[in-house]
mmCIF file of N, CA and C in Angstrom:
data_model
loop_
_atom_site.group_PDB
_atom_site.id
_atom_site.type_symbol
_atom_site.label_atom_id
_atom_site.label_comp_id
_atom_site.label_asym_id
_atom_site.label_seq_id
_atom_site.Cartn_x
_atom_site.Cartn_y
_atom_site.Cartn_z
ATOM 1 N N MET A 28 -2.925 -9.555 25.369
ATOM 2 C CA MET A 28 -4.562 -10.072 24.772
ATOM 3 C C MET A 28 -4.211 -11.290 23.476
ATOM 4 N N LYS A 29 -5.205 -12.199 23.354
ATOM 5 C CA LYS A 29 -4.892 -13.309 22.658
ATOM 6 C C LYS A 29 -6.391 -13.356 21.841
ATOM 7 N N GLU A 30 -6.579 -13.815 20.403
ATOM 8 C CA GLU A 30 -8.231 -13.856 20.150
ATOM 9 C C GLU A 30 -7.726 -15.577 19.968
ATOM 10 N N ILE A 31 -8.940 -16.480 20.086
ATOM 11 C CA ILE A 31 -9.081 -17.786 19.989
ATOM 12 C C ILE A 31 -10.409 -17.899 19.511
ATOM 13 N N ASN A 32 -10.386 -18.555 18.752
ATOM 14 C CA ASN A 32 -11.581 -18.935 17.762
ATOM 15 C C ASN A 32 -12.013 -20.351 18.576
ATOM 16 N N VAL A 33 -13.299 -20.337 18.548
ATOM 17 C CA VAL A 33 -14.229 -21.387 19.216
ATOM 18 C C VAL A 33 -15.483 -22.027 18.454
ATOM 19 N N GLU A 34 -15.467 -22.908 17.885
ATOM 20 C CA GLU A 34 -16.575 -23.649 17.550
ATOM 21 C C GLU A 34 -17.706 -23.960 18.161
ATOM 22 N N ILE A 35 -19.113 -23.563 17.803
ATOM 23 C CA ILE A 35 -19.832 -23.670 18.796
ATOM 24 C C ILE A 35 -21.042 -24.269 17.855
ATOM 25 N N TYR A 36 -21.867 -25.122 18.313
ATOM 26 C CA TYR A 36 -22.706 -25.523 17.962
ATOM 27 C C TYR A 36 -24.195 -24.950 18.327
ATOM 28 N N ILE A 37 -24.956 -24.488 17.759
ATOM 29 C CA ILE A 37 -26.337 -23.816 18.093
ATOM 30 C C ILE A 37 -27.682 -24.728 17.210
ATOM 31 N N ASN A 38 -28.174 -25.654 18.086
ATOM 32 C CA ASN A 38 -29.398 -26.290 17.338
ATOM 33 C C ASN A 38 -28.582 -27.170 16.362
ATOM 34 N N TRP A 39 -27.545 -27.611 16.453
ATOM 35 C CA TRP A 39 -26.547 -28.490 16.015
ATOM 36 C C TRP A 39 -26.084 -28.110 14.488
ATOM 37 N N ASP A 40 -26.161 -26.633 14.378
ATOM 38 C CA ASP A 40 -25.819 -25.883 13.199
ATOM 39 C C ASP A 40 -24.355 -25.495 13.610
ATOM 40 N N ASN A 41 -23.179 -25.603 12.812
ATOM 41 C CA ASN A 41 -21.753 -25.290 13.126
ATOM 42 C C ASN A 41 -21.885 -23.763 13.087
ATOM 43 N N ASN A 42 -21.449 -23.261 14.211
ATOM 44 C CA ASN A 42 -21.036 -22.106 14.252
ATOM 45 C C ASN A 42 -20.159 -21.511 14.884
ATOM 46 N N GLY A 43 -19.558 -20.068 15.640
ATOM 47 C CA GLY A 43 -18.542 -20.064 16.309
ATOM 48 C C GLY A 43 -18.464 -18.791 16.557
ATOM 49 N N ALA A 44 -17.385 -18.393 17.453
ATOM 50 C CA ALA A 44 -16.794 -16.866 18.023
ATOM 51 C C ALA A 44 -15.459 -16.874 18.012
ATOM 52 N N THR A 45 -15.076 -15.787 17.952
ATOM 53 C CA THR A 45 -13.244 -15.395 18.249
ATOM 54 C C THR A 45 -13.977 -14.781 19.549
ATOM 55 N N VAL A 46 -12.754 -15.024 20.622
ATOM 56 C CA VAL A 46 -12.734 -14.505 21.917
ATOM 57 C C VAL A 46 -11.641 -13.871 22.176
ATOM 58 N N LYS A 47 -11.145 -12.808 22.734
ATOM 59 C CA LYS A 47 -10.549 -12.173 23.221
ATOM 60 C C LYS A 47 -10.062 -12.503 24.590
ATOM 61 N N PHE A 48 -9.156 -12.862 24.869
ATOM 62 C CA PHE A 48 -8.565 -13.435 26.324
ATOM 63 C C PHE A 48 -7.197 -12.929 26.814
ATOM 64 N N SER A 49 -7.049 -12.531 28.132
ATOM 65 C CA SER A 49 -5.963 -12.291 28.454
ATOM 66 C C SER A 49 -5.009 -13.312 28.361
ATOM 67 N N ASP A 50 -3.828 -12.678 28.156
ATOM 68 C CA ASP A 50 -2.987 -13.935 27.713
ATOM 69 C C ASP A 50 -2.676 -14.985 29.143
ATOM 70 N N GLU A 51 -2.926 -14.688 30.198
ATOM 71 C CA GLU A 51 -3.035 -15.831 31.147
ATOM 72 C C GLU A 51 -4.266 -16.858 30.938
ATOM 73 N N GLU A 52 -5.387 -16.050 30.410
ATOM 74 C CA GLU A 52 -6.783 -16.731 30.518
ATOM 75 C C GLU A 52 -6.441 -17.464 29.198
ATOM 76 N N ALA A 53 -5.857 -17.048 27.877
ATOM 77 C CA ALA A 53 -5.703 -17.852 26.798
ATOM 78 C C ALA A 53 -4.812 -19.290 27.044
ATOM 79 N N ASP A 54 -3.759 -18.944 27.864
ATOM 80 C CA ASP A 54 -2.991 -19.948 28.200
ATOM 81 C C ASP A 54 -3.810 -21.150 28.926
ATOM 82 N N LYS A 55 -4.549 -20.910 29.773
ATOM 83 C CA LYS A 55 -5.573 -21.773 30.715
ATOM 84 C C LYS A 55 -6.377 -22.502 29.596
ATOM 85 N N LEU A 56 -7.175 -21.930 28.697
ATOM 86 C CA LEU A 56 -8.188 -22.344 27.812
ATOM 87 C C LEU A 56 -7.131 -23.113 26.883
ATOM 88 N N LEU A 57 -6.091 -22.732 26.537
ATOM 89 C CA LEU A 57 -5.326 -23.926 25.428
ATOM 90 C C LEU A 57 -4.810 -25.082 26.120
ATOM 91 N N ALA A 58 -4.384 -25.075 27.488
ATOM 92 C CA ALA A 58 -3.887 -25.927 28.331
ATOM 93 C C ALA A 58 -4.975 -26.839 28.870
ATOM 94 N N LEU A 59 -6.416 -26.357 28.733
ATOM 95 C CA LEU A 59 -7.321 -27.347 29.061
ATOM 96 C C LEU A 59 -7.842 -27.626 27.796
ATOM 97 N N TRP A 60 -7.831 -27.266 26.727
ATOM 98 C CA TRP A 60 -8.230 -28.004 25.515
ATOM 99 C C TRP A 60 -7.181 -29.220 25.167
ATOM 100 N N LYS A 61 -5.979 -28.959 25.530
ATOM 101 C CA LYS A 61 -4.771 -29.837 25.443
ATOM 102 C C LYS A 61 -5.037 -31.285 26.655
ATOM 103 N N GLU A 62 -5.217 -30.914 27.328
ATOM 104 C CA GLU A 62 -5.663 -32.031 28.119
ATOM 105 C C GLU A 62 -7.333 -32.587 27.981
ATOM 106 N N ALA A 63 -8.150 -31.972 27.487
ATOM 107 C CA ALA A 63 -9.334 -32.742 27.161
ATOM 108 C C ALA A 63 -9.035 -33.383 25.879
ATOM 109 N N GLN A 64 -8.427 -32.982 25.114
ATOM 110 C CA GLN A 64 -7.952 -34.114 23.699
ATOM 111 C C GLN A 64 -6.950 -35.146 24.200
ATOM 112 N N ASP A 65 -6.186 -35.158 25.235
ATOM 113 C CA ASP A 65 -5.549 -36.124 25.600
ATOM 114 C C ASP A 65 -6.184 -37.164 26.581
ATOM 115 N N THR A 66 -7.578 -36.556 26.839
ATOM 116 C CA THR A 66 -8.426 -37.558 28.041
ATOM 117 C C THR A 66 -9.417 -37.637 27.537
ATOM 118 N N ILE A 67 -10.825 -37.060 27.666
ATOM 119 C CA ILE A 67 -11.836 -37.211 27.324
ATOM 120 C C ILE A 67 -12.240 -37.267 25.919
ATOM 121 N N LEU A 68 -11.719 -36.611 25.032
ATOM 122 C CA LEU A 68 -11.544 -36.417 23.570
ATOM 123 C C LEU A 68 -11.202 -37.594 22.841
ATOM 124 N N HIS A 69 -10.045 -38.411 23.583
ATOM 125 C CA HIS A 69 -9.295 -39.284 22.940
ATOM 126 C C HIS A 69 -9.902 -39.866 21.898
ATOM 127 N N ASP A 70 -10.862 -40.726 22.116
ATOM 128 C CA ASP A 70 -11.644 -41.723 20.995
ATOM 129 C C ASP A 70 -12.876 -41.115 20.568
ATOM 130 N N VAL A 71 -13.094 -39.509 20.314
ATOM 131 C CA VAL A 71 -14.316 -39.211 20.213
ATOM 132 C C VAL A 71 -14.305 -38.609 18.632
ATOM 133 N N GLU A 72 -15.219 -38.915 17.891
ATOM 134 C CA GLU A 72 -15.140 -37.971 16.547
ATOM 135 C C GLU A 72 -15.339 -36.509 17.101
ATOM 136 N N GLU A 73 -14.443 -36.060 16.352
ATOM 137 C CA GLU A 73 -14.702 -34.096 16.005
ATOM 138 C C GLU A 73 -15.802 -34.064 16.263
ATOM 139 N N GLU A 74 -16.744 -34.237 15.257
ATOM 140 C CA GLU A 74 -18.289 -33.735 15.245
ATOM 141 C C GLU A 74 -18.833 -33.763 16.501
ATOM 142 N N ASP A 75 -18.543 -34.400 17.664
ATOM 143 C CA ASP A 75 -19.217 -35.408 18.759
ATOM 144 C C ASP A 75 -18.587 -34.544 19.766
ATOM 145 N N TYR A 76 -17.291 -34.057 19.761
ATOM 146 C CA TYR A 76 -16.698 -33.608 20.946
ATOM 147 C C TYR A 76 -17.369 -32.735 21.859
ATOM 148 N N TRP A 77 -18.580 -31.993 21.135
ATOM 149 C CA TRP A 77 -19.325 -31.014 22.213
ATOM 150 C C TRP A 77 -20.081 -31.947 23.461
ATOM 151 N N GLU A 78 -20.366 -33.557 22.948
ATOM 152 C CA GLU A 78 -21.186 -34.056 23.855
ATOM 153 C C GLU A 78 -20.029 -34.069 25.584
ATOM 154 N N LYS A 79 -18.847 -34.304 25.516
ATOM 155 C CA LYS A 79 -18.031 -34.355 26.432
ATOM 156 C C LYS A 79 -17.267 -32.901 26.955
ATOM 157 N N PHE A 80 -17.079 -32.250 25.707
ATOM 158 C CA PHE A 80 -16.119 -31.286 25.997
ATOM 159 C C PHE A 80 -16.893 -30.188 26.661
ATOM 160 N N ASP A 81 -17.898 -29.571 26.149
ATOM 161 C CA ASP A 81 -18.943 -28.773 26.829
ATOM 162 C C ASP A 81 -19.184 -28.600 28.361
ATOM 163 N N PRO A 82 -19.954 -29.712 28.882
ATOM 164 C CA PRO A 82 -19.777 -29.774 29.964
ATOM 165 C C PRO A 82 -18.465 -30.114 31.211
ATOM 166 N N TRP A 83 -17.592 -30.773 30.374
ATOM 167 C CA TRP A 83 -16.280 -30.534 31.117
ATOM 168 C C TRP A 83 -15.630 -29.257 31.075
ATOM 169 N N LEU A 84 -15.979 -28.591 30.349
ATOM 170 C CA LEU A 84 -14.896 -27.228 30.416
ATOM 171 C C LEU A 84 -16.111 -26.410 31.447
ATOM 172 N N GLN A 85 -17.198 -26.527 31.279
ATOM 173 C CA GLN A 85 -18.237 -25.287 32.170
ATOM 174 C C GLN A 85 -18.186 -26.094 33.503
ATOM 175 N N GLU A 86 -17.585 -27.392 33.654
ATOM 176 C CA GLU A 86 -17.194 -27.714 35.335
ATOM 177 C C GLU A 86 -15.550 -27.133 35.791
ATOM 178 N N LYS A 87 -14.651 -27.407 34.606
ATOM 179 C CA LYS A 87 -13.551 -27.243 34.696
ATOM 180 C C LYS A 87 -12.838 -25.786 35.033
ATOM 181 N N ALA A 88 -13.378 -24.629 33.902
ATOM 182 C CA ALA A 88 -13.488 -23.513 34.094
ATOM 183 C C ALA A 88 -14.389 -22.434 33.826
ATOM 184 N N PRO A 89 -15.384 -22.581 34.728
ATOM 185 C CA PRO A 89 -16.777 -22.121 34.621
ATOM 186 C C PRO A 89 -16.719 -20.042 33.971
ATOM 187 N N ASP A 90 -15.438 -19.408 34.222
ATOM 188 C CA ASP A 90 -15.434 -18.355 34.241
ATOM 189 C C ASP A 90 -14.968 -18.152 32.666
ATOM 190 N N LEU A 91 -14.329 -18.866 32.231
ATOM 191 C CA LEU A 91 -13.705 -18.929 30.904
ATOM 192 C C LEU A 91 -15.111 -19.470 29.924
ATOM 193 N N TYR A 92 -15.767 -20.293 30.407
ATOM 194 C CA TYR A 92 -16.944 -20.923 29.688
ATOM 195 C C TYR A 92 -18.036 -19.884 29.405
ATOM 196 N N GLU A 93 -18.068 -19.093 30.370
ATOM 197 C CA GLU A 93 -18.913 -17.787 29.980
ATOM 198 C C GLU A 93 -18.638 -16.768 29.078
ATOM 199 N N LYS A 94 -17.304 -16.746 29.538
ATOM 200 C CA LYS A 94 -16.803 -15.388 28.795
ATOM 201 C C LYS A 94 -16.896 -16.000 27.181
ATOM 202 N N ILE A 95 -16.616 -17.317 26.738
ATOM 203 C CA ILE A 95 -16.859 -17.733 25.507
ATOM 204 C C ILE A 95 -18.335 -17.488 25.155
ATOM 205 N N MET A 96 -19.066 -18.122 25.880
ATOM 206 C CA MET A 96 -20.670 -17.532 25.687
ATOM 207 C C MET A 96 -21.286 -16.542 25.561
ATOM 208 N N LYS A 97 -20.662 -15.397 26.567
ATOM 209 C CA LYS A 97 -21.216 -14.613 26.478
ATOM 210 C C LYS A 97 -20.792 -13.646 25.017
ATOM 211 N N ALA A 98 -19.540 -13.834 24.875
ATOM 212 C CA ALA A 98 -18.956 -13.633 23.183
ATOM 213 C C ALA A 98 -19.747 -14.033 22.439
ATOM 214 N N PHE A 99 -19.990 -15.216 22.042
ATOM 215 C CA PHE A 99 -20.975 -15.750 21.151
ATOM 216 C C PHE A 99 -22.164 -15.209 20.992
ATOM 217 N N TYR A 100 -22.753 -14.725 22.318
ATOM 218 C CA TYR A 100 -24.212 -14.620 22.217
ATOM 219 C C TYR A 100 -24.119 -13.124 21.994
ATOM 220 N N GLU A 101 -23.278 -12.186 22.197
ATOM 221 C CA GLU A 101 -23.305 -10.987 21.655
ATOM 222 C C GLU A 101 -22.809 -10.655 20.257
ATOM 223 N N ASP A 102 -22.391 -11.633 19.693
ATOM 224 C CA ASP A 102 -22.061 -11.669 18.190
ATOM 225 C C ASP A 102 -23.258 -12.269 17.585
ATOM 226 N N LEU A 103 -24.104 -12.848 17.912
ATOM 227 C CA LEU A 103 -25.323 -13.754 17.495
ATOM 228 C C LEU A 103 -26.262 -12.721 17.799
ATOM 229 N N ALA A 104 -26.537 -11.804 18.617
ATOM 230 C CA ALA A 104 -27.681 -10.844 18.713
ATOM 231 C C ALA A 104 -27.043 -9.787 17.919
ATOM 232 N N GLU A 105 -25.984 -9.293 17.604
ATOM 233 C CA GLU A 105 -25.656 -8.512 16.549
ATOM 234 C C GLU A 105 -26.405 -8.382 15.136
ATOM 235 N N ARG A 106 -26.001 -9.968 14.652
ATOM 236 C CA ARG A 106 -26.205 -10.928 13.470
ATOM 237 C C ARG A 106 -27.790 -10.975 13.848
ATOM 238 N N LEU A 107 -28.512 -11.190 14.588
ATOM 239 C CA LEU A 107 -30.100 -11.320 14.709
ATOM 240 C C LEU A 107 -30.791 -9.803 14.288
ATOM 241 N N CYS A 108 -30.022 -8.864 14.885
ATOM 242 C CA CYS A 108 -30.894 -7.959 14.954
ATOM 243 C C CYS A 108 -31.101 -7.265 13.236
ATOM 244 N N CYS A 109 -30.954 -7.692 12.334
ATOM 245 C CA CYS A 109 -30.939 -7.259 10.898
ATOM 246 C C CYS A 109 -31.996 -8.211 10.262
ATOM 247 N N ASP A 110 -32.351 -9.387 11.147
ATOM 248 C CA ASP A 110 -33.270 -9.635 10.300
ATOM 249 C C ASP A 110 -34.876 -10.243 11.104
ATOM 250 N N THR A 111 -35.742 -11.008 10.623
ATOM 251 C CA THR A 111 -37.199 -10.796 11.043
ATOM 252 C C THR A 111 -37.475 -12.275 11.177
ATOM 253 N N CYS A 112 -38.399 -12.574 11.998
ATOM 254 C CA CYS A 112 -39.051 -13.945 12.164
ATOM 255 C C CYS A 112 -40.450 -14.246 11.944
ATOM 256 N N ASP A 113 -40.897 -15.595 11.592
ATOM 257 C CA ASP A 113 -42.409 -15.410 11.469
ATOM 258 C C ASP A 113 -43.036 -15.387 13.226
ATOM 259 N N GLY A 114 -44.318 -15.461 13.340
ATOM 260 C CA GLY A 114 -45.342 -15.381 14.266
ATOM 261 C C GLY A 114 -44.898 -16.470 15.462
ATOM 262 N N ASP A 115 -43.968 -17.404 15.088
ATOM 263 C CA ASP A 115 -43.896 -18.332 15.991
ATOM 264 C C ASP A 115 -42.318 -18.401 17.136
ATOM 265 N N GLY A 116 -42.023 -17.168 16.551
ATOM 266 C CA GLY A 116 -40.663 -16.925 17.351
ATOM 267 C C GLY A 116 -39.415 -17.458 16.417
ATOM 268 N N PHE A 117 -39.628 -18.482 15.412
ATOM 269 C CA PHE A 117 -38.513 -19.387 14.907
ATOM 270 C C PHE A 117 -38.210 -18.323 13.469
ATOM 271 N N VAL A 118 -36.722 -18.447 13.634
ATOM 272 C CA VAL A 118 -35.753 -17.752 12.317
ATOM 273 C C VAL A 118 -35.073 -18.733 11.389
ATOM 274 N N SER A 119 -35.029 -18.488 10.433
ATOM 275 C CA SER A 119 -34.193 -19.293 9.579
ATOM 276 C C SER A 119 -33.315 -18.167 8.652
ATOM 277 N N PHE A 120 -32.191 -18.382 9.078
ATOM 278 C CA PHE A 120 -30.940 -17.806 8.260
ATOM 279 C C PHE A 120 -30.326 -18.477 7.102
ATOM 280 N N SER A 121 -30.402 -18.109 5.654
ATOM 281 C CA SER A 121 -29.574 -18.762 4.616
ATOM 282 C C SER A 121 -28.182 -18.357 4.737
ATOM 283 N N ARG A 122 -27.774 -17.263 5.010
ATOM 284 C CA ARG A 122 -26.664 -16.846 5.210
ATOM 285 C C ARG A 122 -25.649 -17.821 5.826
ATOM 286 N N ASP A 123 -25.802 -17.876 7.323
ATOM 287 C CA ASP A 123 -24.644 -18.439 8.016
ATOM 288 C C ASP A 123 -25.367 -19.437 9.368
ATOM 289 N N MET A 124 -26.560 -19.224 9.389
ATOM 290 C CA MET A 124 -27.206 -20.132 10.117
ATOM 291 C C MET A 124 -28.820 -20.793 9.740
ATOM 292 N N ASP A 125 -29.103 -21.736 10.697
ATOM 293 C CA ASP A 125 -30.681 -22.039 10.235
ATOM 294 C C ASP A 125 -30.997 -22.391 11.521
ATOM 295 N N GLY A 126 -32.242 -21.967 11.751
ATOM 296 C CA GLY A 126 -32.911 -22.669 13.092
ATOM 297 C C GLY A 126 -32.709 -22.134 14.101
ATOM 298 N N ILE A 127 -32.875 -21.060 14.531
ATOM 299 C CA ILE A 127 -32.610 -20.128 16.054
ATOM 300 C C ILE A 127 -34.011 -19.372 16.391
ATOM 301 N N TYR A 128 -33.973 -19.876 17.660
ATOM 302 C CA TYR A 128 -35.278 -19.495 18.307
ATOM 303 C C TYR A 128 -34.755 -18.078 19.069
ATOM 304 N N PHE A 129 -35.674 -17.380 19.212
ATOM 305 C CA PHE A 129 -35.415 -15.923 20.029
ATOM 306 C C PHE A 129 -36.026 -16.312 21.164
ATOM 307 N N ASP A 130 -35.680 -17.161 22.064
ATOM 308 C CA ASP A 130 -35.931 -17.721 23.364
ATOM 309 C C ASP A 130 -34.890 -18.569 23.800
ATOM 310 N N ASP A 131 -35.257 -18.946 25.081
ATOM 311 C CA ASP A 131 -33.945 -19.883 25.873
ATOM 312 C C ASP A 131 -34.105 -21.233 25.190
ATOM 313 N N SER A 132 -34.660 -21.733 24.098
ATOM 314 C CA SER A 132 -34.905 -23.224 23.817
ATOM 315 C C SER A 132 -33.872 -23.521 22.664
ATOM 316 N N ASN A 133 -32.945 -22.930 22.515
ATOM 317 C CA ASN A 133 -31.635 -23.133 21.571
ATOM 318 C C ASN A 133 -30.833 -24.270 22.020
ATOM 319 N N GLU A 134 -30.381 -25.001 21.536
ATOM 320 C CA GLU A 134 -29.248 -25.864 22.300
ATOM 321 C C GLU A 134 -28.095 -25.565 21.587
ATOM 322 N N VAL A 135 -27.162 -24.727 22.776
ATOM 323 C CA VAL A 135 -25.922 -24.084 22.151
ATOM 324 C C VAL A 135 -24.731 -25.043 23.005
ATOM 325 N N PHE A 136 -23.790 -25.281 22.468
ATOM 326 C CA PHE A 136 -22.792 -26.380 22.929
ATOM 327 C C PHE A 136 -21.414 -26.028 22.544
ATOM 328 N N ILE A 137 -20.439 -25.816 23.114
ATOM 329 C CA ILE A 137 -18.770 -25.509 22.781
ATOM 330 C C ILE A 137 -18.349 -26.767 22.230
ATOM 331 N N ASN A 138 -18.232 -26.917 21.036
ATOM 332 C CA ASN A 138 -17.518 -28.294 20.107
ATOM 333 C C ASN A 138 -15.814 -28.565 20.492
ATOM 334 N N GLN A 139 -15.290 -27.215 19.761
ATOM 335 C CA GLN A 139 -13.594 -27.362 20.217
ATOM 336 C C GLN A 139 -13.136 -25.896 19.967
ATOM 337 N N ILE A 140 -11.849 -25.887 20.150
ATOM 338 C CA ILE A 140 -11.245 -24.712 20.662
ATOM 339 C C ILE A 140 -10.190 -24.707 19.098
ATOM 340 N N PHE A 141 -9.845 -23.648 18.451
ATOM 341 C CA PHE A 141 -8.841 -23.848 17.493
ATOM 342 C C PHE A 141 -7.653 -22.802 18.129
ATOM 343 N N PRO A 142 -6.751 -23.395 18.789
ATOM 344 C CA PRO A 142 -5.479 -22.557 19.083
ATOM 345 C C PRO A 142 -4.925 -21.763 17.857
ATOM 346 N N PRO A 143 -4.621 -20.418 18.540
ATOM 347 C CA PRO A 143 -4.146 -19.347 17.529
ATOM 348 C C PRO A 143 -2.954 -19.872 16.592
ATOM 349 N N SER A 144 -2.906 -19.775 15.109
ATOM 350 C CA SER A 144 -1.482 -20.011 14.511
ATOM 351 C C SER A 144 -0.860 -19.205 14.859
ATOM 352 N N GLU A 145 0.726 -19.607 14.840
ATOM 353 C CA GLU A 145 1.842 -18.987 15.676
ATOM 354 C C GLU A 145 2.694 -18.284 14.296
#
């Protein structure tokens, strides 16, 4: 098993998740990340990777994409359960994120993969 950190934007706020992958899954994800860096992300600013990388990964490896999103949402749900929101369903967090809705209207994108340090 390998743990890989993934940078995720939620409503344009930088966030992330640490995802546990089998060695095979991790190798596949890291190879895809390298391929993306060499091709679709070549001339893209780092903070804008999500525009190309998120849909590309979703198409190339939907299983890995879903695993990342599942880990992110599980972590997010754990953090959200401690806080309250106002009557419109909007909640603001000063600790680590700002501007999260308790519905499906959040914009969530994978921006980049951080390979584990050797």
